[in-house]
GROMACS .gro file of C-alpha atoms in nm:
model
  386
    1MET     CA    1  -2.497  -2.794   0.086
    2ARG     CA    2  -2.529  -3.007   0.402
    3ARG     CA    3  -2.824  -2.919   0.628
    4ALA     CA    4  -2.594  -2.818   0.915
    5ASP     CA    5  -2.399  -2.585   0.689
    6ALA     CA    6  -2.721  -2.440   0.548
    7LEU     CA    7  -2.856  -2.368   0.896
    8ALA     CA    8  -2.529  -2.203   0.995
    9LEU     CA    9  -2.536  -1.993   0.681
   10ALA     CA   10  -2.895  -1.884   0.749
   11ALA     CA   11  -2.804  -1.781   1.103
   12LEU     CA   12  -2.509  -1.577   0.984
   13ILE     CA   13  -2.715  -1.409   0.716
   14VAL     CA   14  -2.971  -1.301   0.975
   15ALA     CA   15  -2.684  -1.157   1.178
   16GLY     CA   16  -2.612  -0.922   0.890
   17LEU     CA   17  -2.235  -0.903   0.918
   18LEU     CA   18  -2.211  -0.692   0.607
   19ALA     CA   19  -2.501  -0.464   0.514
   20GLY     CA   20  -2.609  -0.244   0.231
   21LEU     CA   21  -2.855   0.039   0.284
   22LEU     CA   22  -3.048   0.229   0.020
   23LEU     CA   23  -3.176   0.571   0.126
   24GLY     CA   24  -3.384   0.830  -0.052
   25ALA     CA   25  -3.453   1.184   0.066
   26PHE     CA   26  -3.664   1.453  -0.096
   27LEU     CA   27  -3.677   1.826  -0.029
   28ARG     CA   28  -3.998   2.016   0.029
   29ALA     CA   29  -3.982   2.387   0.106
   30GLY     CA   30  -3.628   2.338   0.228
   31VAL     CA   31  -3.721   2.059   0.468
   32GLU     CA   32  -3.561   1.720   0.407
   33VAL     CA   33  -3.785   1.419   0.458
   34ALA     CA   34  -3.618   1.077   0.458
   35VAL     CA   35  -3.760   0.784   0.264
   36GLU     CA   36  -3.586   0.470   0.382
   37ALA     CA   37  -3.584   0.139   0.198
   38PRO     CA   38  -3.542  -0.203   0.360
   39VAL     CA   39  -3.192  -0.296   0.467
   40ALA     CA   40  -3.009  -0.515   0.215
   41ARG     CA   41  -2.755  -0.740   0.381
   42ALA     CA   42  -2.458  -0.917   0.229
   43SER     CA   43  -2.320  -1.154   0.486
   44GLY     CA   44  -2.068  -1.429   0.437
   45ILE     CA   45  -1.932  -1.756   0.566
   46ILE     CA   46  -1.609  -1.949   0.544
   47SER     CA   47  -1.666  -2.323   0.523
   48LEU     CA   48  -1.378  -2.547   0.636
   49VAL     CA   49  -1.387  -2.913   0.531
   50VAL     CA   50  -1.110  -3.152   0.627
   51HIS     CA   51  -1.076  -3.486   0.448
   52ARG     CA   52  -0.850  -3.694   0.668
   53ALA     CA   53  -0.608  -3.937   0.509
   54THR     CA   54  -0.774  -4.199   0.730
   55GLY     CA   55  -1.113  -4.137   0.566
   56GLU     CA   56  -1.288  -3.916   0.824
   57VAL     CA   57  -1.448  -3.586   0.721
   58GLU     CA   58  -1.470  -3.284   0.954
   59ARG     CA   59  -1.659  -2.960   0.894
   60ARG     CA   60  -1.663  -2.612   1.047
   61VAL     CA   61  -1.841  -2.292   0.947
   62LEU     CA   62  -1.709  -1.947   1.043
   63PRO     CA   63  -1.843  -1.597   0.971
   64PHE     CA   64  -1.658  -1.396   0.710
   65HIS     CA   65  -1.605  -1.051   0.857
   66SER     CA   66  -1.277  -0.904   0.752
   67PHE     CA   67  -1.217  -0.711   0.433
   68THR     CA   68  -0.881  -0.538   0.452
   69GLU     CA   69  -0.796  -0.187   0.339
   70ASN     CA   70  -0.697  -0.330  -0.001
   71GLY     CA   71  -1.028  -0.517  -0.020
   72VAL     CA   72  -1.240  -0.209   0.049
   73LYS     CA   73  -1.056  -0.017  -0.223
   74LEU     CA   74  -1.116  -0.300  -0.469
   75LEU     CA   75  -1.489  -0.305  -0.388
   76ALA     CA   76  -1.507   0.071  -0.430
   77GLY     CA   77  -1.346   0.034  -0.771
   78ILE     CA   78  -1.628  -0.190  -0.891
   79LEU     CA   79  -1.877   0.095  -0.846
   80TYR     CA   80  -1.655   0.389  -0.935
   81PRO     CA   81  -1.845   0.621  -1.172
   82SER     CA   82  -1.565   0.716  -1.413
   83SER     CA   83  -1.234   0.600  -1.557
   84PRO     CA   84  -0.962   0.574  -1.447
   85TYR     CA   85  -0.984   0.492  -1.077
   86LYS     CA   86  -0.650   0.459  -0.899
   87GLU     CA   87  -0.570   0.372  -0.541
   88THR     CA   88  -0.255   0.306  -0.342
   89MET     CA   89  -0.238  -0.064  -0.259
   90VAL     CA   90   0.005  -0.227  -0.016
   91GLY     CA   91   0.148  -0.563  -0.117
   92THR     CA   92   0.224  -0.866   0.097
   93GLY     CA   93   0.588  -0.761   0.109
   94GLY     CA   94   0.497  -0.422   0.257
   95SER     CA   95   0.567  -0.213  -0.053
   96SER     CA   96   0.297   0.019  -0.184
   97GLY     CA   97   0.213   0.138  -0.532
   98THR     CA   98  -0.065   0.305  -0.729
   99ARG     CA   99  -0.284   0.050  -0.904
  100LEU     CA  100  -0.557   0.102  -1.161
  101LEU     CA  101  -0.878  -0.053  -1.029
  102ILE     CA  102  -1.081   0.074  -1.322
  103TYR     CA  103  -0.860   0.058  -1.629
  104ASP     CA  104  -0.799   0.359  -1.851
  105GLY     CA  105  -0.869   0.164  -2.170
  106SER     CA  106  -0.504   0.096  -2.244
  107ASN     CA  107  -0.274  -0.200  -2.194
  108THR     CA  108  -0.143  -0.045  -1.874
  109LEU     CA  109  -0.075  -0.274  -1.579
  110SER     CA  110  -0.404  -0.294  -1.396
  111THR     CA  111  -0.590  -0.481  -1.124
  112PRO     CA  112  -0.670  -0.765  -1.166
  113ASN     CA  113  -0.418  -0.824  -1.444
  114TYR     CA  114  -0.419  -1.160  -1.620
  115ASP     CA  115  -0.131  -1.261  -1.842
  116VAL     CA  116  -0.177  -1.542  -2.096
  117THR     CA  117  -0.114  -1.826  -1.849
  118GLY     CA  118  -0.145  -1.635  -1.523
  119GLN     CA  119  -0.380  -1.667  -1.229
  120ALA     CA  120  -0.523  -1.381  -1.029
  121TRP     CA  121  -0.686  -1.515  -0.710
  122TRP     CA  122  -0.566  -1.745  -0.435
  123ILE     CA  123  -0.687  -1.861  -0.097
  124VAL     CA  124  -0.381  -1.847   0.125
  125PHE     CA  125  -0.327  -2.070   0.431
  126GLY     CA  126  -0.116  -1.973   0.733
  127ASN     CA  127  -0.001  -2.096   1.074
  128GLY     CA  128   0.071  -1.776   1.263
  129THR     CA  129   0.110  -1.840   1.637
  130SER     CA  130  -0.103  -1.544   1.755
  131PRO     CA  131  -0.289  -1.416   1.448
  132GLN     CA  132  -0.505  -1.106   1.484
  133TYR     CA  133  -0.715  -0.915   1.231
  134SER     CA  134  -0.655  -0.549   1.154
  135PHE     CA  135  -0.792  -0.329   0.877
  136THR     CA  136  -0.438  -0.258   0.762
  137LYS     CA  137  -0.339  -0.625   0.747
  138TYR     CA  138  -0.135  -0.679   0.431
  139SER     CA  139  -0.005  -1.035   0.474
  140LEU     CA  140  -0.053  -1.348   0.680
  141ASP     CA  141   0.161  -1.378   0.992
  142SER     CA  142   0.313  -1.698   0.857
  143GLU     CA  143   0.211  -1.821   0.511
  144VAL     CA  144   0.223  -2.198   0.463
  145ALA     CA  145   0.065  -2.238   0.121
  146ARG     CA  146  -0.162  -2.081  -0.137
  147ALA     CA  147  -0.400  -2.239  -0.388
  148VAL     CA  148  -0.581  -2.093  -0.688
  149ILE     CA  149  -0.954  -2.056  -0.624
  150SER     CA  150  -1.217  -2.245  -0.820
  151GLU     CA  151  -1.429  -2.072  -1.080
  152PRO     CA  152  -1.700  -1.884  -0.884
  153SER     CA  153  -2.052  -2.023  -0.866
  154LEU     CA  154  -2.360  -1.799  -0.873
  155THR     CA  155  -2.704  -1.890  -0.738
  156TYR     CA  156  -3.004  -1.682  -0.632
  157ASN     CA  157  -3.364  -1.699  -0.517
  158ALA     CA  158  -3.631  -1.457  -0.397
  159THR     CA  159  -3.428  -1.342  -0.096
  160HIS     CA  160  -3.061  -1.416  -0.162
  161LEU     CA  161  -2.786  -1.392  -0.421
  162LEU     CA  162  -2.490  -1.621  -0.344
  163VAL     CA  163  -2.138  -1.612  -0.490
  164SER     CA  164  -1.890  -1.875  -0.373
  165PHE     CA  165  -1.549  -2.021  -0.456
  166SER     CA  166  -1.301  -2.255  -0.287
  167ALA     CA  167  -0.944  -2.387  -0.278
  168SER     CA  168  -0.774  -2.688  -0.119
  169PHE     CA  169  -0.441  -2.757   0.050
  170THR     CA  170  -0.285  -3.100   0.114
  171PRO     CA  171   0.039  -3.078   0.317
  172ASP     CA  172   0.310  -3.343   0.326
  173PHE     CA  173   0.385  -3.246   0.687
  174SER     CA  174   0.185  -3.174   1.004
  175VAL     CA  175   0.064  -2.816   1.049
  176ASN     CA  176  -0.201  -2.618   1.239
  177ILE     CA  177  -0.380  -2.374   1.005
  178THR     CA  178  -0.476  -2.074   1.218
  179GLU     CA  179  -0.533  -1.803   0.955
  180ALA     CA  180  -0.656  -1.769   0.599
  181GLY     CA  181  -0.713  -1.496   0.343
  182LEU     CA  182  -0.799  -1.397  -0.012
  183LEU     CA  183  -0.500  -1.294  -0.218
  184LEU     CA  184  -0.511  -1.095  -0.543
  185LYS     CA  185  -0.210  -1.114  -0.772
  186VAL     CA  186  -0.129  -0.823  -1.000
  187SER     CA  187   0.115  -0.985  -1.241
  188SER     CA  188   0.472  -0.876  -1.161
  189ALA     CA  189   0.347  -0.582  -0.951
  190GLY     CA  190   0.289  -0.798  -0.644
  191ASP     CA  191   0.028  -0.973  -0.433
  192TYR     CA  192  -0.244  -0.796  -0.234
  193LEU     CA  193  -0.435  -0.932   0.065
  194ILE     CA  194  -0.805  -0.852   0.010
  195ALA     CA  195  -0.953  -1.034   0.310
  196TYR     CA  196  -0.808  -1.191   0.623
  197ASP     CA  197  -0.961  -1.422   0.882
  198VAL     CA  198  -0.843  -1.592   1.198
  199ILE     CA  199  -0.946  -1.955   1.255
  200PRO     CA  200  -1.007  -1.991   1.632
  201GLY     CA  201  -0.814  -2.288   1.765
  202GLY     CA  202  -0.685  -2.364   1.418
  203VAL     CA  203  -0.737  -2.671   1.201
  204TYR     CA  204  -0.469  -2.930   1.268
  205LEU     CA  205  -0.363  -3.122   0.958
  206ASN     CA  206  -0.154  -3.435   0.946
  207ALA     CA  207   0.047  -3.519   0.637
  208ASN     CA  208  -0.183  -3.603   0.343
  209ASP     CA  209  -0.495  -3.455   0.506
  210THR     CA  210  -0.679  -3.210   0.278
  211LEU     CA  211  -0.832  -2.881   0.394
  212THR     CA  212  -1.082  -2.714   0.159
  213ILE     CA  213  -1.184  -2.355   0.235
  214THR     CA  214  -1.494  -2.213   0.067
  215TYR     CA  215  -1.583  -1.844   0.076
  216THR     CA  216  -1.953  -1.768   0.028
  217PHE     CA  217  -2.084  -1.412  -0.008
  218ALA     CA  218  -2.462  -1.397   0.053
  219PHE     CA  219  -2.635  -1.077  -0.059
  220GLN     CA  220  -2.970  -1.073   0.119
  221SER     CA  221  -3.261  -0.849   0.030
  222ASP     CA  222  -3.607  -0.878  -0.117
  223GLN     CA  223  -3.485  -0.614  -0.362
  224ILE     CA  224  -3.173  -0.425  -0.480
  225PHE     CA  225  -2.934  -0.703  -0.591
  226VAL     CA  226  -3.012  -0.836  -0.938
  227GLU     CA  227  -2.856  -1.121  -1.133
  228ASN     CA  228  -2.623  -0.887  -1.323
  229TRP     CA  229  -2.461  -0.791  -0.992
  230GLY     CA  230  -2.375  -1.155  -0.938
  231GLN     CA  231  -2.227  -1.175  -1.288
  232VAL     CA  232  -2.010  -0.870  -1.214
  233LEU     CA  233  -1.878  -1.040  -0.900
  234TRP     CA  234  -1.822  -1.359  -1.104
  235ILE     CA  235  -1.588  -1.156  -1.325
  236VAL     CA  236  -1.414  -0.983  -1.034
  237PHE     CA  237  -1.335  -1.315  -0.862
  238GLN     CA  238  -1.247  -1.502  -1.180
  239PRO     CA  239  -0.915  -1.680  -1.118
  240TYR     CA  240  -0.802  -1.719  -1.479
  241ALA     CA  241  -0.763  -1.518  -1.797
  242LYS     CA  242  -0.986  -1.544  -2.102
  243LYS     CA  243  -1.308  -1.626  -1.912
  244SER     CA  244  -1.645  -1.476  -1.999
  245THR     CA  245  -2.008  -1.468  -1.892
  246THR     CA  246  -2.337  -1.327  -2.021
  247VAL     CA  247  -2.520  -1.024  -1.881
  248THR     CA  248  -2.857  -0.878  -1.973
  249THR     CA  249  -2.832  -0.523  -2.106
  250THR     CA  250  -3.071  -0.241  -2.024
  251ASN     CA  251  -3.234  -0.272  -2.367
  252GLY     CA  252  -3.325  -0.634  -2.300
  253GLY     CA  253  -3.050  -0.786  -2.511
  254THR     CA  254  -2.748  -0.984  -2.398
  255ALA     CA  255  -2.376  -0.912  -2.398
  256THR     CA  256  -2.067  -1.119  -2.325
  257VAL     CA  257  -1.817  -0.975  -2.078
  258GLY     CA  258  -1.508  -1.123  -1.918
  259THR     CA  259  -1.147  -1.095  -1.808
  260TYR     CA  260  -0.981  -1.024  -2.142
  261TYR     CA  261  -1.025  -1.130  -2.503
  262ALA     CA  262  -0.701  -1.079  -2.694
  263ASN     CA  263  -0.394  -1.301  -2.676
  264SER     CA  264  -0.135  -1.035  -2.603
  265GLU     CA  265   0.019  -1.057  -2.257
  266TYR     CA  266  -0.137  -0.742  -2.113
  267ALA     CA  267  -0.459  -0.704  -2.310
  268CYS     CA  268  -0.633  -0.502  -2.040
  269LYS     CA  269  -0.830  -0.290  -2.286
  270TYR     CA  270  -1.057  -0.583  -2.362
  271ALA     CA  271  -1.137  -0.659  -1.998
  272ALA     CA  272  -1.485  -0.591  -1.857
  273PHE     CA  273  -1.361  -0.302  -1.642
  274ALA     CA  274  -1.152  -0.137  -1.914
  275ILE     CA  275  -1.327   0.194  -1.973
  276GLY     CA  276  -1.177   0.473  -2.181
  277SER     CA  277  -1.013   0.750  -1.981
  278GLY     CA  278  -1.260   1.018  -1.874
  279THR     CA  279  -1.564   0.806  -1.964
  280THR     CA  280  -1.863   0.808  -1.729
  281ARG     CA  281  -1.935   0.444  -1.644
  282ALA     CA  282  -2.204   0.452  -1.372
  283TRP     CA  283  -2.534   0.632  -1.312
  284ILE     CA  284  -2.812   0.631  -1.057
  285VAL     CA  285  -3.130   0.610  -1.263
  286PHE     CA  286  -3.466   0.752  -1.153
  287GLY     CA  287  -3.785   0.604  -1.298
  288ASN     CA  288  -4.161   0.657  -1.291
  289GLY     CA  289  -4.296   0.324  -1.414
  290THR     CA  290  -4.667   0.293  -1.343
  291SER     CA  291  -4.651  -0.063  -1.210
  292PRO     CA  292  -4.284  -0.152  -1.160
  293SER     CA  293  -4.196  -0.477  -0.986
  294PHE     CA  294  -3.867  -0.619  -0.863
  295SER     CA  295  -3.719  -0.949  -0.971
  296ARG     CA  296  -3.368  -1.091  -0.960
  297THR     CA  297  -3.367  -1.099  -1.339
  298ALA     CA  298  -3.479  -0.737  -1.381
  299TYR     CA  299  -3.253  -0.557  -1.629
  300ALA     CA  300  -3.387  -0.197  -1.649
  301VAL     CA  301  -3.626   0.048  -1.484
  302ALA     CA  302  -3.979   0.033  -1.624
  303SER     CA  303  -3.971   0.399  -1.735
  304GLU     CA  304  -3.661   0.616  -1.707
  305VAL     CA  305  -3.704   0.980  -1.605
  306ALA     CA  306  -3.342   1.081  -1.559
  307ARG     CA  307  -2.995   0.951  -1.482
  308VAL     CA  308  -2.729   1.123  -1.276
  309ALA     CA  309  -2.367   1.014  -1.244
  310PRO     CA  310  -2.233   1.002  -0.889
  311SER     CA  311  -1.930   1.224  -0.841
  312THR     CA  312  -1.728   0.955  -0.663
  313VAL     CA  313  -1.742   0.649  -0.442
  314SER     CA  314  -1.714   0.749  -0.077
  315ILE     CA  315  -1.499   0.528   0.145
  316ALA     CA  316  -1.525   0.561   0.523
  317PRO     CA  317  -1.183   0.626   0.680
  318ASP     CA  318  -1.217   0.313   0.892
  319GLY     CA  319  -1.343   0.106   0.600
  320SER     CA  320  -1.685   0.055   0.759
  321HIS     CA  321  -1.874   0.141   0.440
  322ILE     CA  322  -1.863   0.257   0.080
  323SER     CA  323  -2.141   0.452  -0.087
  324VAL     CA  324  -2.249   0.623  -0.408
  325SER     CA  325  -2.505   0.904  -0.424
  326ALA     CA  326  -2.683   1.117  -0.681
  327THR     CA  327  -2.949   1.389  -0.668
  328TYR     CA  328  -3.227   1.442  -0.923
  329SER     CA  329  -3.398   1.782  -0.939
  330ALA     CA  330  -3.744   1.770  -1.094
  331ALA     CA  331  -3.817   2.024  -1.368
  332SER     CA  332  -4.186   1.928  -1.359
  333ALA     CA  333  -4.414   1.731  -1.129
  334VAL     CA  334  -4.327   1.362  -1.127
  335ASN     CA  335  -4.380   1.052  -0.917
  336ILE     CA  336  -4.057   0.856  -0.871
  337THR     CA  337  -4.147   0.491  -0.825
  338GLU     CA  338  -3.814   0.315  -0.888
  339VAL     CA  339  -3.439   0.375  -0.876
  340ALA     CA  340  -3.143   0.176  -1.006
  341LEU     CA  341  -2.768   0.172  -1.055
  342TYR     CA  342  -2.652   0.129  -1.417
  343MET     CA  343  -2.293   0.068  -1.522
  344LEU     CA  344  -2.089   0.016  -1.839
  345LEU     CA  345  -1.885  -0.299  -1.903
  346GLU     CA  346  -1.643  -0.349  -2.192
  347GLN     CA  347  -1.766  -0.636  -2.409
  348TYR     CA  348  -1.562  -0.951  -2.458
  349ASP     CA  349  -1.465  -0.900  -2.821
  350SER     CA  350  -1.184  -0.749  -3.026
  351THR     CA  351  -1.348  -0.405  -3.054
  352ASP     CA  352  -1.219  -0.143  -2.815
  353ASP     CA  353  -1.469   0.088  -2.637
  354ASN     CA  354  -1.759  -0.144  -2.724
  355TYR     CA  355  -1.959  -0.110  -2.404
  356ALA     CA  356  -2.260  -0.291  -2.263
  357GLU     CA  357  -2.490  -0.099  -2.028
  358VAL     CA  358  -2.624  -0.314  -1.743
  359MET     CA  359  -2.832  -0.263  -1.430
  360VAL     CA  360  -2.678  -0.403  -1.111
  361PHE     CA  361  -2.903  -0.259  -0.834
  362TYR     CA  362  -3.279  -0.203  -0.852
  363TYR     CA  363  -3.534  -0.082  -0.599
  364VAL     CA  364  -3.909  -0.016  -0.625
  365PHE     CA  365  -4.054   0.224  -0.367
  366PRO     CA  366  -4.359   0.089  -0.177
  367ASN     CA  367  -4.526   0.425  -0.245
  368PRO     CA  368  -4.438   0.681  -0.513
  369VAL     CA  369  -4.217   0.972  -0.409
  370GLU     CA  370  -4.405   1.279  -0.529
  371LEU     CA  371  -4.186   1.565  -0.653
  372SER     CA  372  -4.308   1.910  -0.746
  373PRO     CA  373  -4.110   2.134  -0.985
  374GLY     CA  374  -3.782   2.234  -0.820
  375GLN     CA  375  -3.787   1.961  -0.557
  376SER     CA  376  -3.499   1.715  -0.535
  377LEU     CA  377  -3.461   1.348  -0.454
  378THR     CA  378  -3.125   1.212  -0.335
  379VAL     CA  379  -3.057   0.841  -0.351
  380THR     CA  380  -2.760   0.672  -0.185
  381PHE     CA  381  -2.651   0.314  -0.229
  382LYS     CA  382  -2.448   0.234   0.081
  383ILE     CA  383  -2.270  -0.091   0.159
  384LEU     CA  384  -2.171  -0.141   0.521
  385LEU     CA  385  -1.860  -0.358   0.556
  386PRO     CA  386  -1.740  -0.570   0.847
   0.00000   0.00000   0.00000
């Protein structure tokens, strides 16, 4: 990454355009006392690089700040605690339909749906004359072209977890690109705009110039986001079928998960998010490890006390946040020192309902939360969206 781009990214991350917040609260004699963890931010940038046919290179960096209604529903589906999870999605043509975001373990048309040769994700380029963002944006004002995204890259350090991907467009005519978005294709069911952004002033391209747009999601926190979360996003934004990656399971082993394994056209039941109907697939886990410590490669709580499945994923009506919550009621005195979010993923093999349990969020309290018998601790993972 060029130094100028890196500085721009750092500034945008500090701005916290997209934020996650982990809250704990415990009850004592009917009085609720809040225990608040540090804010975890997931900001983003859109990098625009133009390679002119004459040899010059131009660069711009813009903040990413615009998940659409479809995008928020897709994000909620990643964390949904049971199967199936269905939402009404509106396609680029304006028609709506119910789509499975967490599969029901069958070969039913689902989202994303990869056929044998199909692609699922595009960056789409447009030249609308007066483009404006809205939460209910379902298509570009004037689409010029679309290009399949690159395979996502995943990097992380002590403070950040980065997921990025890109696509390029080379016109054979002059055009001013004023808008761009992320497009999810659901086989023959249609295309769905997941994110939409306006490019102020546009990027003017002459014939044979090349514009490359790179989306980078930067999840910032000293805690919470672990490597497995990045691997889950790698799967979600995977542009092609029959791709896989490795996750670390909660027992310390490894498992392979991916888009789908079999060769049949709609082999959804072997995809990572194909969970048998009615199966619980996510839990908030409470632990009492004596000396727990956070790392990006953490894969389980140090000592599990209990796990509670959230009842649902809550979506704010205006799309400003999604959240999952669970409450643990102590039967005996216990010090809760750590909490996590576990989820099931279907393994990338030919065995149906062969799940891998992985931890995607992890937080260690600076001081133990002391619970007496009958007291309760509620934990909420909340992601604020732009």
